[in-house]
Amino acid sequence: MDATQSSLGSPPGPKTRLAIIERFWNKRVLNDRLDTYGAYFRYYELESKRLYLGVSKRDPDHGALAATTHEDITFVVTALSKGRNSRRREIRQTLQSRFPHSDDLAIDESINLALRLWLMLNVLDDHQNVHLKQTPAIQWNEQATLKLDHDFTALNLVRYSGIEIRWTSSLQDHLSLERKHHRRFLKIYPFKQCLLDHIASAEGHPPNSVANQGPIIPATVLKETLLSLDFLFPHWDPRTDSFLCREGKSFHYQSPFDDPRPLNLDDFDHWRERLSELYQVYQSPPVGWVQIWADRRNPLQWYTFWLALVILMLTIVFGVIQSVAGIMQASLAYQSLQLARSQVNSRVLPNL
């Protein structure tokens, strides 16, 4: 039996994983390279189990997924790849030969699941509740050019701006900034190997082949995502390396992108708006004492601030000491006065 014939409800074994990689990205890998896809297959298992086990708002008696095995998913992905210029209705008609006893809703949900597993885009119908809320749509608005600082990295956003990194399996969420309860979270899509494979899958075919029509996700989006990962997580930065090690990530070591480091936001098109927002946050004043202490981009300003703060604290301390000394001096003077009065009274009383 084909390795991919196992149920979606069960984790894919090594042979199944190799078959999925080959059919998703037209790429053959060896068993010892499967670890590179470990994070991806954790996402794959979780996503397929969520929907396959019925995590949906619709009536469970209405019908099940048309795709029930990993082989079914790879078949749907192949149909989507070949029919990249087709409408959903036409794709559904193509799949009806594979799933003759499934209704349109079951086939549509299988299409959505295949897209999420293959392209890692949050494709959902209104009644589905697989991801945490719906993810924001990507907008390609024009933004003014801002020259990018050499130190503009994800780690420095954490250190200087108090932003927390959250890893996401949805490409749509990449570089989105979420604000919640006075905290800010930056979502990062870390599946660099998958991005490289999507590009290589399209570029590794003869000019007239169907697979060479370009990846489903535009090549510019894939390449800009790689650029943004290489830019925000430079592989040559020891602090970034330590940070990613603590986070259990190693994607910055996977085939660093060969394009030169971008100098301004004009080098980006699709991610320009989100990078512009991040850069403005990066350029803003620190939000807390920890960030103020860490932010030494302007040494003169940093030393001036902390010197002024030390002088202020010393002024307050010496002021308090002087006030306490004054109170003690006044208290001693009062006690001396009282003692003098007592002595005078003790001398007057005997003469009476």
mmCIF file of C-alpha atoms in Angstrom:
data_model
loop_
_atom_site.group_PDB
_atom_site.id
_atom_site.type_symbol
_atom_site.label_atom_id
_atom_site.label_comp_id
_atom_site.label_asym_id
_atom_site.label_seq_id
_atom_site.Cartn_x
_atom_site.Cartn_y
_atom_site.Cartn_z
ATOM 1 C CA MET A 1 0.000 0.000 0.000
ATOM 2 C CA ASP A 2 1.189 3.510 -0.795
ATOM 3 C CA ALA A 3 2.732 5.201 2.244
ATOM 4 C CA THR A 4 0.365 8.145 1.826
ATOM 5 C CA GLN A 5 -2.759 5.945 2.137
ATOM 6 C CA SER A 6 -2.712 6.249 5.937
ATOM 7 C CA SER A 7 -5.525 8.189 7.597
ATOM 8 C CA LEU A 8 -5.327 11.945 8.122
ATOM 9 C CA GLY A 9 -6.161 11.296 11.759
ATOM 10 C CA SER A 10 -2.814 9.535 12.260
ATOM 11 C CA PRO A 11 0.600 11.218 12.128
ATOM 12 C CA PRO A 12 2.453 10.674 8.851
ATOM 13 C CA GLY A 13 5.392 8.295 9.159
ATOM 14 C CA PRO A 14 8.816 8.838 7.582
ATOM 15 C CA LYS A 15 7.836 7.311 4.202
ATOM 16 C CA THR A 16 4.632 9.347 4.144
ATOM 17 C CA ARG A 17 6.538 12.529 4.944
ATOM 18 C CA LEU A 18 8.998 11.885 2.116
ATOM 19 C CA ALA A 19 6.085 11.329 -0.274
ATOM 20 C CA ILE A 20 4.346 14.523 0.879
ATOM 21 C CA ILE A 21 7.508 16.587 0.352
ATOM 22 C CA GLU A 22 7.985 15.107 -3.112
ATOM 23 C CA ARG A 23 4.394 15.774 -4.203
ATOM 24 C CA PHE A 24 4.027 19.187 -2.579
ATOM 25 C CA TRP A 25 7.312 20.640 -3.842
ATOM 26 C CA ASN A 26 8.521 18.180 -6.509
ATOM 27 C CA LYS A 27 11.571 17.526 -4.376
ATOM 28 C CA ARG A 28 13.245 14.306 -3.256
ATOM 29 C CA VAL A 29 14.939 14.335 0.134
ATOM 30 C CA LEU A 30 16.768 11.684 2.086
ATOM 31 C CA ASN A 31 15.691 10.320 5.460
ATOM 32 C CA ASP A 32 18.462 12.203 7.244
ATOM 33 C CA ARG A 33 17.048 15.491 5.916
ATOM 34 C CA LEU A 34 13.584 14.979 7.380
ATOM 35 C CA ASP A 35 14.564 16.855 10.553
ATOM 36 C CA THR A 36 14.650 20.032 8.471
ATOM 37 C CA TYR A 37 10.884 19.671 8.065
ATOM 38 C CA GLY A 38 10.183 18.815 11.696
ATOM 39 C CA ALA A 39 8.430 22.105 12.507
ATOM 40 C CA TYR A 40 6.421 21.931 9.294
ATOM 41 C CA PHE A 41 5.091 18.427 9.990
ATOM 42 C CA ARG A 42 4.121 19.399 13.527
ATOM 43 C CA TYR A 43 1.979 22.073 11.889
ATOM 44 C CA TYR A 44 0.740 19.536 9.302
ATOM 45 C CA GLU A 45 -0.353 17.054 11.973
ATOM 46 C CA LEU A 46 -2.083 19.652 14.130
ATOM 47 C CA GLU A 47 -3.898 21.261 11.199
ATOM 48 C CA SER A 48 -5.104 17.997 9.679
ATOM 49 C CA LYS A 49 -6.240 16.627 13.045
ATOM 50 C CA ARG A 50 -8.160 19.785 13.892
ATOM 51 C CA LEU A 51 -10.342 19.612 10.818
ATOM 52 C CA TYR A 52 -10.353 15.853 10.347
ATOM 53 C CA LEU A 53 -11.580 15.332 13.913
ATOM 54 C CA GLY A 54 -14.420 17.777 13.366
ATOM 55 C CA VAL A 55 -13.253 21.141 14.744
ATOM 56 C CA SER A 56 -15.955 23.014 12.814
ATOM 57 C CA LYS A 57 -19.045 25.044 13.634
ATOM 58 C CA ARG A 58 -21.195 23.245 11.098
ATOM 59 C CA ASP A 59 -23.481 20.318 11.910
ATOM 60 C CA PRO A 60 -21.239 17.225 12.131
ATOM 61 C CA ASP A 61 -24.013 15.109 10.566
ATOM 62 C CA HIS A 62 -23.969 17.238 7.405
ATOM 63 C CA GLY A 63 -21.000 15.353 5.998
ATOM 64 C CA ALA A 64 -17.335 14.587 6.537
ATOM 65 C CA LEU A 65 -14.196 15.634 4.714
ATOM 66 C CA ALA A 66 -13.919 14.191 1.237
ATOM 67 C CA ALA A 67 -10.185 13.732 1.753
ATOM 68 C CA THR A 68 -9.565 11.143 4.446
ATOM 69 C CA THR A 69 -5.965 10.076 3.757
ATOM 70 C CA HIS A 70 -2.643 11.804 3.142
ATOM 71 C CA GLU A 71 -2.833 10.455 -0.429
ATOM 72 C CA ASP A 72 -6.135 12.314 -0.888
ATOM 73 C CA ILE A 73 -4.504 15.554 0.226
ATOM 74 C CA THR A 74 -1.600 15.140 -2.186
ATOM 75 C CA PHE A 75 -4.114 14.414 -4.966
ATOM 76 C CA VAL A 76 -5.984 17.645 -4.176
ATOM 77 C CA VAL A 77 -2.695 19.574 -4.125
ATOM 78 C CA THR A 78 -1.775 18.143 -7.520
ATOM 79 C CA ALA A 79 -5.163 19.210 -8.920
ATOM 80 C CA LEU A 80 -4.707 22.707 -7.494
ATOM 81 C CA SER A 81 -1.206 22.955 -8.937
ATOM 82 C CA LYS A 82 -2.306 21.889 -12.413
ATOM 83 C CA GLY A 83 -5.428 24.034 -12.299
ATOM 84 C CA ARG A 84 -3.861 27.148 -10.826
ATOM 85 C CA ASN A 85 -5.817 29.313 -13.301
ATOM 86 C CA SER A 86 -9.084 27.479 -12.637
ATOM 87 C CA ARG A 87 -11.981 28.600 -10.460
ATOM 88 C CA ARG A 88 -13.008 26.712 -7.341
ATOM 89 C CA ARG A 89 -16.021 25.250 -9.161
ATOM 90 C CA GLU A 90 -13.761 23.810 -11.858
ATOM 91 C CA ILE A 91 -11.377 22.356 -9.279
ATOM 92 C CA ARG A 92 -14.336 20.816 -7.477
ATOM 93 C CA GLN A 93 -15.527 19.199 -10.715
ATOM 94 C CA THR A 94 -12.053 17.745 -11.250
ATOM 95 C CA LEU A 95 -12.070 16.273 -7.743
ATOM 96 C CA GLN A 96 -15.534 14.726 -8.055
ATOM 97 C CA SER A 97 -14.028 11.837 -10.017
ATOM 98 C CA ARG A 98 -11.851 11.099 -6.980
ATOM 99 C CA PHE A 99 -14.642 11.643 -4.442
ATOM 100 C CA PRO A 100 -17.870 10.601 -6.229
ATOM 101 C CA HIS A 101 -19.847 10.115 -3.005
ATOM 102 C CA SER A 102 -18.915 13.444 -1.362
ATOM 103 C CA ASP A 103 -21.010 16.599 -1.492
ATOM 104 C CA ASP A 104 -19.699 20.007 -2.581
ATOM 105 C CA LEU A 105 -19.160 21.194 1.003
ATOM 106 C CA ALA A 106 -17.006 18.171 1.847
ATOM 107 C CA ILE A 107 -14.898 18.713 -1.281
ATOM 108 C CA ASP A 108 -14.608 22.454 -0.566
ATOM 109 C CA GLU A 109 -13.365 21.768 2.951
ATOM 110 C CA SER A 110 -10.834 19.315 1.537
ATOM 111 C CA ILE A 111 -9.644 22.013 -0.873
ATOM 112 C CA ASN A 112 -9.295 24.482 2.002
ATOM 113 C CA LEU A 113 -7.376 21.965 4.109
ATOM 114 C CA ALA A 114 -5.051 21.130 1.221
ATOM 115 C CA LEU A 115 -4.327 24.836 0.682
ATOM 116 C CA ARG A 116 -3.521 25.329 4.363
ATOM 117 C CA LEU A 117 -1.238 22.297 4.432
ATOM 118 C CA TRP A 118 0.464 23.082 1.126
ATOM 119 C CA LEU A 119 0.673 26.880 1.015
ATOM 120 C CA MET A 120 0.151 27.511 4.752
ATOM 121 C CA LEU A 121 -2.413 30.199 4.013
ATOM 122 C CA ASN A 122 -5.421 30.517 6.292
ATOM 123 C CA VAL A 123 -8.105 29.532 3.778
ATOM 124 C CA LEU A 124 -11.368 28.959 5.644
ATOM 125 C CA ASP A 125 -15.117 29.053 5.087
ATOM 126 C CA ASP A 126 -17.337 31.138 7.381
ATOM 127 C CA HIS A 127 -18.450 28.134 9.448
ATOM 128 C CA GLN A 128 -14.942 26.867 10.140
ATOM 129 C CA ASN A 129 -13.043 27.670 13.317
ATOM 130 C CA VAL A 130 -9.576 26.181 12.935
ATOM 131 C CA HIS A 131 -7.214 29.129 13.473
ATOM 132 C CA LEU A 132 -7.454 31.568 16.371
ATOM 133 C CA LYS A 133 -9.853 34.145 14.944
ATOM 134 C CA GLN A 134 -9.463 35.184 11.349
ATOM 135 C CA THR A 135 -6.114 36.490 10.258
ATOM 136 C CA PRO A 136 -5.734 39.937 8.690
ATOM 137 C CA ALA A 137 -5.612 40.208 4.911
ATOM 138 C CA ILE A 138 -2.386 41.319 3.279
ATOM 139 C CA GLN A 139 -2.582 44.881 1.968
ATOM 140 C CA TRP A 140 -0.147 46.352 -0.529
ATOM 141 C CA ASN A 141 -0.519 50.063 0.207
ATOM 142 C CA GLU A 142 2.244 52.476 -0.837
ATOM 143 C CA GLN A 143 4.366 53.908 1.948
ATOM 144 C CA ALA A 144 6.963 56.647 2.073
ATOM 145 C CA THR A 145 10.542 55.484 1.801
ATOM 146 C CA LEU A 146 12.374 55.060 5.091
ATOM 147 C CA LYS A 147 16.058 54.228 5.131
ATOM 148 C CA LEU A 148 16.535 51.041 7.122
ATOM 149 C CA ASP A 149 18.937 51.046 10.050
ATOM 150 C CA HIS A 150 21.640 48.380 10.028
ATOM 151 C CA ASP A 151 20.590 47.415 13.573
ATOM 152 C CA PHE A 152 16.922 47.017 12.629
ATOM 153 C CA THR A 153 16.506 43.363 13.622
ATOM 154 C CA ALA A 154 13.805 41.356 15.359
ATOM 155 C CA LEU A 155 15.971 40.962 18.467
ATOM 156 C CA ASN A 156 16.435 44.728 18.746
ATOM 157 C CA LEU A 157 12.676 45.187 18.383
ATOM 158 C CA VAL A 158 12.399 42.949 21.438
ATOM 159 C CA ARG A 159 15.182 44.749 23.334
ATOM 160 C CA TYR A 160 14.357 48.365 22.457
ATOM 161 C CA SER A 161 10.585 48.337 21.887
ATOM 162 C CA GLY A 162 9.370 45.643 24.290
ATOM 163 C CA ILE A 163 7.829 43.595 21.457
ATOM 164 C CA GLU A 164 7.304 39.865 21.960
ATOM 165 C CA ILE A 165 7.876 37.400 19.115
ATOM 166 C CA ARG A 166 5.128 34.925 18.294
ATOM 167 C CA TRP A 167 5.720 32.219 15.688
ATOM 168 C CA THR A 168 2.888 31.634 13.235
ATOM 169 C CA SER A 169 2.133 28.880 10.735
ATOM 170 C CA SER A 170 0.068 31.232 8.563
ATOM 171 C CA LEU A 171 1.964 33.136 5.886
ATOM 172 C CA GLN A 172 -0.774 35.790 5.951
ATOM 173 C CA ASP A 173 0.187 36.676 9.520
ATOM 174 C CA HIS A 174 3.879 37.233 8.741
ATOM 175 C CA LEU A 175 5.166 40.568 10.128
ATOM 176 C CA SER A 176 1.753 41.506 11.555
ATOM 177 C CA LEU A 177 1.854 43.467 14.808
ATOM 178 C CA GLU A 178 -0.808 42.604 17.371
ATOM 179 C CA ARG A 179 -1.627 44.799 20.356
ATOM 180 C CA LYS A 180 -3.293 43.189 23.342
ATOM 181 C CA HIS A 181 -3.583 44.333 26.959
ATOM 182 C CA HIS A 182 -0.786 46.914 26.664
ATOM 183 C CA ARG A 183 1.508 44.296 25.099
ATOM 184 C CA ARG A 184 2.690 44.032 21.517
ATOM 185 C CA PHE A 185 3.294 40.807 19.636
ATOM 186 C CA LEU A 186 5.126 40.440 16.311
ATOM 187 C CA LYS A 187 4.113 37.368 14.321
ATOM 188 C CA ILE A 188 6.849 35.677 12.308
ATOM 189 C CA TYR A 189 6.459 32.896 9.729
ATOM 190 C CA PRO A 190 9.619 30.797 10.276
ATOM 191 C CA PHE A 191 9.162 28.033 7.676
ATOM 192 C CA LYS A 192 12.034 29.139 5.475
ATOM 193 C CA GLN A 193 12.658 25.708 3.974
ATOM 194 C CA CYS A 194 9.083 25.595 2.668
ATOM 195 C CA LEU A 195 9.518 29.004 1.007
ATOM 196 C CA LEU A 196 12.724 27.828 -0.666
ATOM 197 C CA ASP A 197 11.000 24.655 -1.849
ATOM 198 C CA HIS A 198 8.044 26.551 -3.354
ATOM 199 C CA ILE A 199 10.476 28.630 -5.413
ATOM 200 C CA ALA A 200 12.645 25.666 -6.387
ATOM 201 C CA SER A 201 9.553 23.640 -7.302
ATOM 202 C CA ALA A 202 8.603 26.173 -9.973
ATOM 203 C CA GLU A 203 12.132 26.973 -11.176
ATOM 204 C CA GLY A 204 13.226 23.348 -11.494
ATOM 205 C CA HIS A 205 10.954 22.394 -14.400
ATOM 206 C CA PRO A 206 11.223 22.706 -18.187
ATOM 207 C CA PRO A 207 9.988 26.068 -19.598
ATOM 208 C CA ASN A 208 6.825 24.587 -21.153
ATOM 209 C CA SER A 209 5.768 22.395 -18.251
ATOM 210 C CA VAL A 210 2.672 23.129 -16.174
ATOM 211 C CA ALA A 211 4.742 23.268 -12.984
ATOM 212 C CA ASN A 212 6.878 26.042 -14.443
ATOM 213 C CA GLN A 213 3.962 28.474 -14.645
ATOM 214 C CA GLY A 214 5.166 29.859 -11.341
ATOM 215 C CA PRO A 215 4.225 29.012 -7.753
ATOM 216 C CA ILE A 216 0.644 29.524 -6.556
ATOM 217 C CA ILE A 217 1.972 32.155 -4.162
ATOM 218 C CA PRO A 218 3.660 34.866 -6.294
ATOM 219 C CA ALA A 219 7.418 34.450 -6.444
ATOM 220 C CA THR A 220 7.864 38.047 -5.280
ATOM 221 C CA VAL A 221 5.967 37.265 -2.060
ATOM 222 C CA LEU A 222 8.069 34.151 -1.442
ATOM 223 C CA LYS A 223 11.345 35.957 -2.105
ATOM 224 C CA GLU A 224 10.369 39.004 -0.033
ATOM 225 C CA THR A 225 9.428 36.712 2.850
ATOM 226 C CA LEU A 226 12.884 35.138 2.623
ATOM 227 C CA LEU A 227 14.432 38.605 2.474
ATOM 228 C CA SER A 228 12.508 39.722 5.550
ATOM 229 C CA LEU A 229 13.622 36.633 7.508
ATOM 230 C CA ASP A 230 17.257 37.131 6.509
ATOM 231 C CA PHE A 231 17.002 40.829 7.300
ATOM 232 C CA LEU A 232 15.303 40.556 10.701
ATOM 233 C CA PHE A 233 17.235 37.428 11.771
ATOM 234 C CA PRO A 234 20.778 37.856 10.363
ATOM 235 C CA HIS A 235 22.738 34.612 10.568
ATOM 236 C CA TRP A 236 25.953 36.520 11.343
ATOM 237 C CA ASP A 237 24.610 38.150 14.527
ATOM 238 C CA PRO A 238 25.604 36.226 17.701
ATOM 239 C CA ARG A 239 22.779 37.754 19.754
ATOM 240 C CA THR A 240 20.193 36.725 17.164
ATOM 241 C CA ASP A 241 21.704 33.252 17.104
ATOM 242 C CA SER A 242 21.419 32.972 20.899
ATOM 243 C CA PHE A 243 17.851 34.284 20.840
ATOM 244 C CA LEU A 244 16.727 31.776 18.188
ATOM 245 C CA CYS A 245 18.524 28.990 20.032
ATOM 246 C CA ARG A 246 16.472 29.780 23.149
ATOM 247 C CA GLU A 247 13.338 29.772 20.979
ATOM 248 C CA GLY A 248 14.256 26.402 19.450
ATOM 249 C CA LYS A 249 14.561 27.837 15.903
ATOM 250 C CA SER A 250 17.342 27.355 13.364
ATOM 251 C CA PHE A 251 15.844 28.649 10.116
ATOM 252 C CA HIS A 252 18.420 31.456 9.865
ATOM 253 C CA TYR A 253 21.020 28.809 9.031
ATOM 254 C CA GLN A 254 19.014 27.394 6.124
ATOM 255 C CA SER A 255 20.499 28.628 2.838
ATOM 256 C CA PRO A 256 20.781 32.379 3.519
ATOM 257 C CA PHE A 257 19.198 34.342 0.700
ATOM 258 C CA ASP A 258 21.784 35.611 -1.779
ATOM 259 C CA ASP A 259 20.252 39.017 -2.500
ATOM 260 C CA PRO A 260 22.036 42.015 -0.891
ATOM 261 C CA ARG A 261 20.679 43.311 2.399
ATOM 262 C CA PRO A 262 17.864 45.796 1.584
ATOM 263 C CA LEU A 263 18.667 49.433 2.330
ATOM 264 C CA ASN A 264 15.186 50.967 2.319
ATOM 265 C CA LEU A 265 11.531 50.044 2.142
ATOM 266 C CA ASP A 266 11.451 50.524 -1.627
ATOM 267 C CA ASP A 267 13.217 47.158 -1.834
ATOM 268 C CA PHE A 268 9.959 45.609 -0.621
ATOM 269 C CA ASP A 269 6.570 45.655 -2.277
ATOM 270 C CA HIS A 270 4.230 43.183 -0.587
ATOM 271 C CA TRP A 271 5.583 43.501 2.963
ATOM 272 C CA ARG A 272 6.311 47.230 2.780
ATOM 273 C CA GLU A 273 3.369 48.412 4.889
ATOM 274 C CA ARG A 274 4.048 46.041 7.770
ATOM 275 C CA LEU A 275 7.795 46.689 7.696
ATOM 276 C CA SER A 276 7.088 50.414 7.694
ATOM 277 C CA GLU A 277 4.935 50.054 10.815
ATOM 278 C CA LEU A 278 7.624 47.964 12.510
ATOM 279 C CA TYR A 279 10.327 50.447 11.598
ATOM 280 C CA GLN A 280 8.324 53.323 13.045
ATOM 281 C CA VAL A 281 7.907 51.329 16.258
ATOM 282 C CA TYR A 282 11.653 50.644 16.239
ATOM 283 C CA GLN A 283 12.394 54.381 15.844
ATOM 284 C CA SER A 284 9.986 55.358 18.632
ATOM 285 C CA PRO A 285 11.252 56.074 22.165
ATOM 286 C CA PRO A 286 11.602 53.039 24.466
ATOM 287 C CA VAL A 287 8.472 52.102 26.383
ATOM 288 C CA GLY A 288 9.931 50.959 29.718
ATOM 289 C CA TRP A 289 12.939 51.149 32.002
ATOM 290 C CA VAL A 290 14.370 47.882 30.710
ATOM 291 C CA GLN A 291 14.144 49.137 27.127
ATOM 292 C CA ILE A 292 15.605 52.531 28.091
ATOM 293 C CA TRP A 293 18.602 50.791 29.662
ATOM 294 C CA ALA A 294 19.101 48.511 26.621
ATOM 295 C CA ASP A 295 18.665 51.219 23.971
ATOM 296 C CA ARG A 296 22.127 52.645 23.327
ATOM 297 C CA ARG A 297 21.665 53.581 19.687
ATOM 298 C CA ASN A 298 22.476 57.175 20.627
ATOM 299 C CA PRO A 299 25.307 56.930 23.222
ATOM 300 C CA LEU A 300 25.359 60.668 23.979
ATOM 301 C CA GLN A 301 21.631 60.714 24.617
ATOM 302 C CA TRP A 302 21.860 57.516 26.668
ATOM 303 C CA TYR A 303 24.659 58.837 28.921
ATOM 304 C CA THR A 304 22.965 62.247 29.223
ATOM 305 C CA PHE A 305 19.697 60.633 30.315
ATOM 306 C CA TRP A 306 21.237 58.320 32.891
ATOM 307 C CA LEU A 307 23.620 61.012 34.190
ATOM 308 C CA ALA A 308 20.677 63.356 34.625
ATOM 309 C CA LEU A 309 18.739 60.570 36.350
ATOM 310 C CA VAL A 310 21.669 59.832 38.694
ATOM 311 C CA ILE A 311 22.009 63.558 39.499
ATOM 312 C CA LEU A 312 18.266 63.728 40.129
ATOM 313 C CA MET A 313 18.393 60.697 42.424
ATOM 314 C CA LEU A 314 21.409 62.077 44.288
ATOM 315 C CA THR A 315 19.659 65.434 44.634
ATOM 316 C CA ILE A 316 16.622 63.683 46.064
ATOM 317 C CA VAL A 317 18.762 61.547 48.393
ATOM 318 C CA PHE A 318 20.807 64.506 49.636
ATOM 319 C CA GLY A 319 17.616 66.529 49.922
ATOM 320 C CA VAL A 320 16.069 63.817 52.078
ATOM 321 C CA ILE A 321 19.255 63.581 54.166
ATOM 322 C CA GLN A 322 19.317 67.354 54.588
ATOM 323 C CA SER A 323 15.648 67.378 55.559
ATOM 324 C CA VAL A 324 16.149 64.591 58.075
ATOM 325 C CA ALA A 325 19.208 66.388 59.482
ATOM 326 C CA GLY A 326 17.212 69.608 59.744
ATOM 327 C CA ILE A 327 14.409 67.829 61.573
ATOM 328 C CA MET A 328 16.872 66.191 63.934
ATOM 329 C CA GLN A 329 18.610 69.536 64.530
ATOM 330 C CA ALA A 330 15.290 71.219 65.260
ATOM 331 C CA SER A 331 14.354 68.368 67.587
ATOM 332 C CA LEU A 332 17.656 68.649 69.462
ATOM 333 C CA ALA A 333 17.255 72.432 69.732
ATOM 334 C CA TYR A 334 13.751 71.979 71.134
ATOM 335 C CA GLN A 335 14.973 69.421 73.630
ATOM 336 C CA SER A 336 17.824 71.763 74.661
ATOM 337 C CA LEU A 337 15.314 74.558 75.175
ATOM 338 C CA GLN A 338 13.127 72.335 77.267
ATOM 339 C CA LEU A 339 16.125 71.274 79.335
ATOM 340 C CA ALA A 340 17.160 74.894 79.893
ATOM 341 C CA ARG A 341 13.641 75.799 81.044
ATOM 342 C CA SER A 342 13.626 72.883 83.432
ATOM 343 C CA GLN A 343 16.913 74.007 84.950
ATOM 344 C CA VAL A 344 15.679 77.601 85.374
ATOM 345 C CA ASN A 345 12.479 76.399 87.038
ATOM 346 C CA SER A 346 14.451 74.159 89.384
ATOM 347 C CA ARG A 347 16.502 77.152 90.564
ATOM 348 C CA VAL A 348 13.537 79.515 91.032
ATOM 349 C CA LEU A 349 11.368 77.132 93.046
ATOM 350 C CA PRO A 350 13.782 76.758 96.077
ATOM 351 C CA ASN A 351 14.085 80.536 96.488
ATOM 352 C CA LEU A 352 10.342 80.735 96.889
#
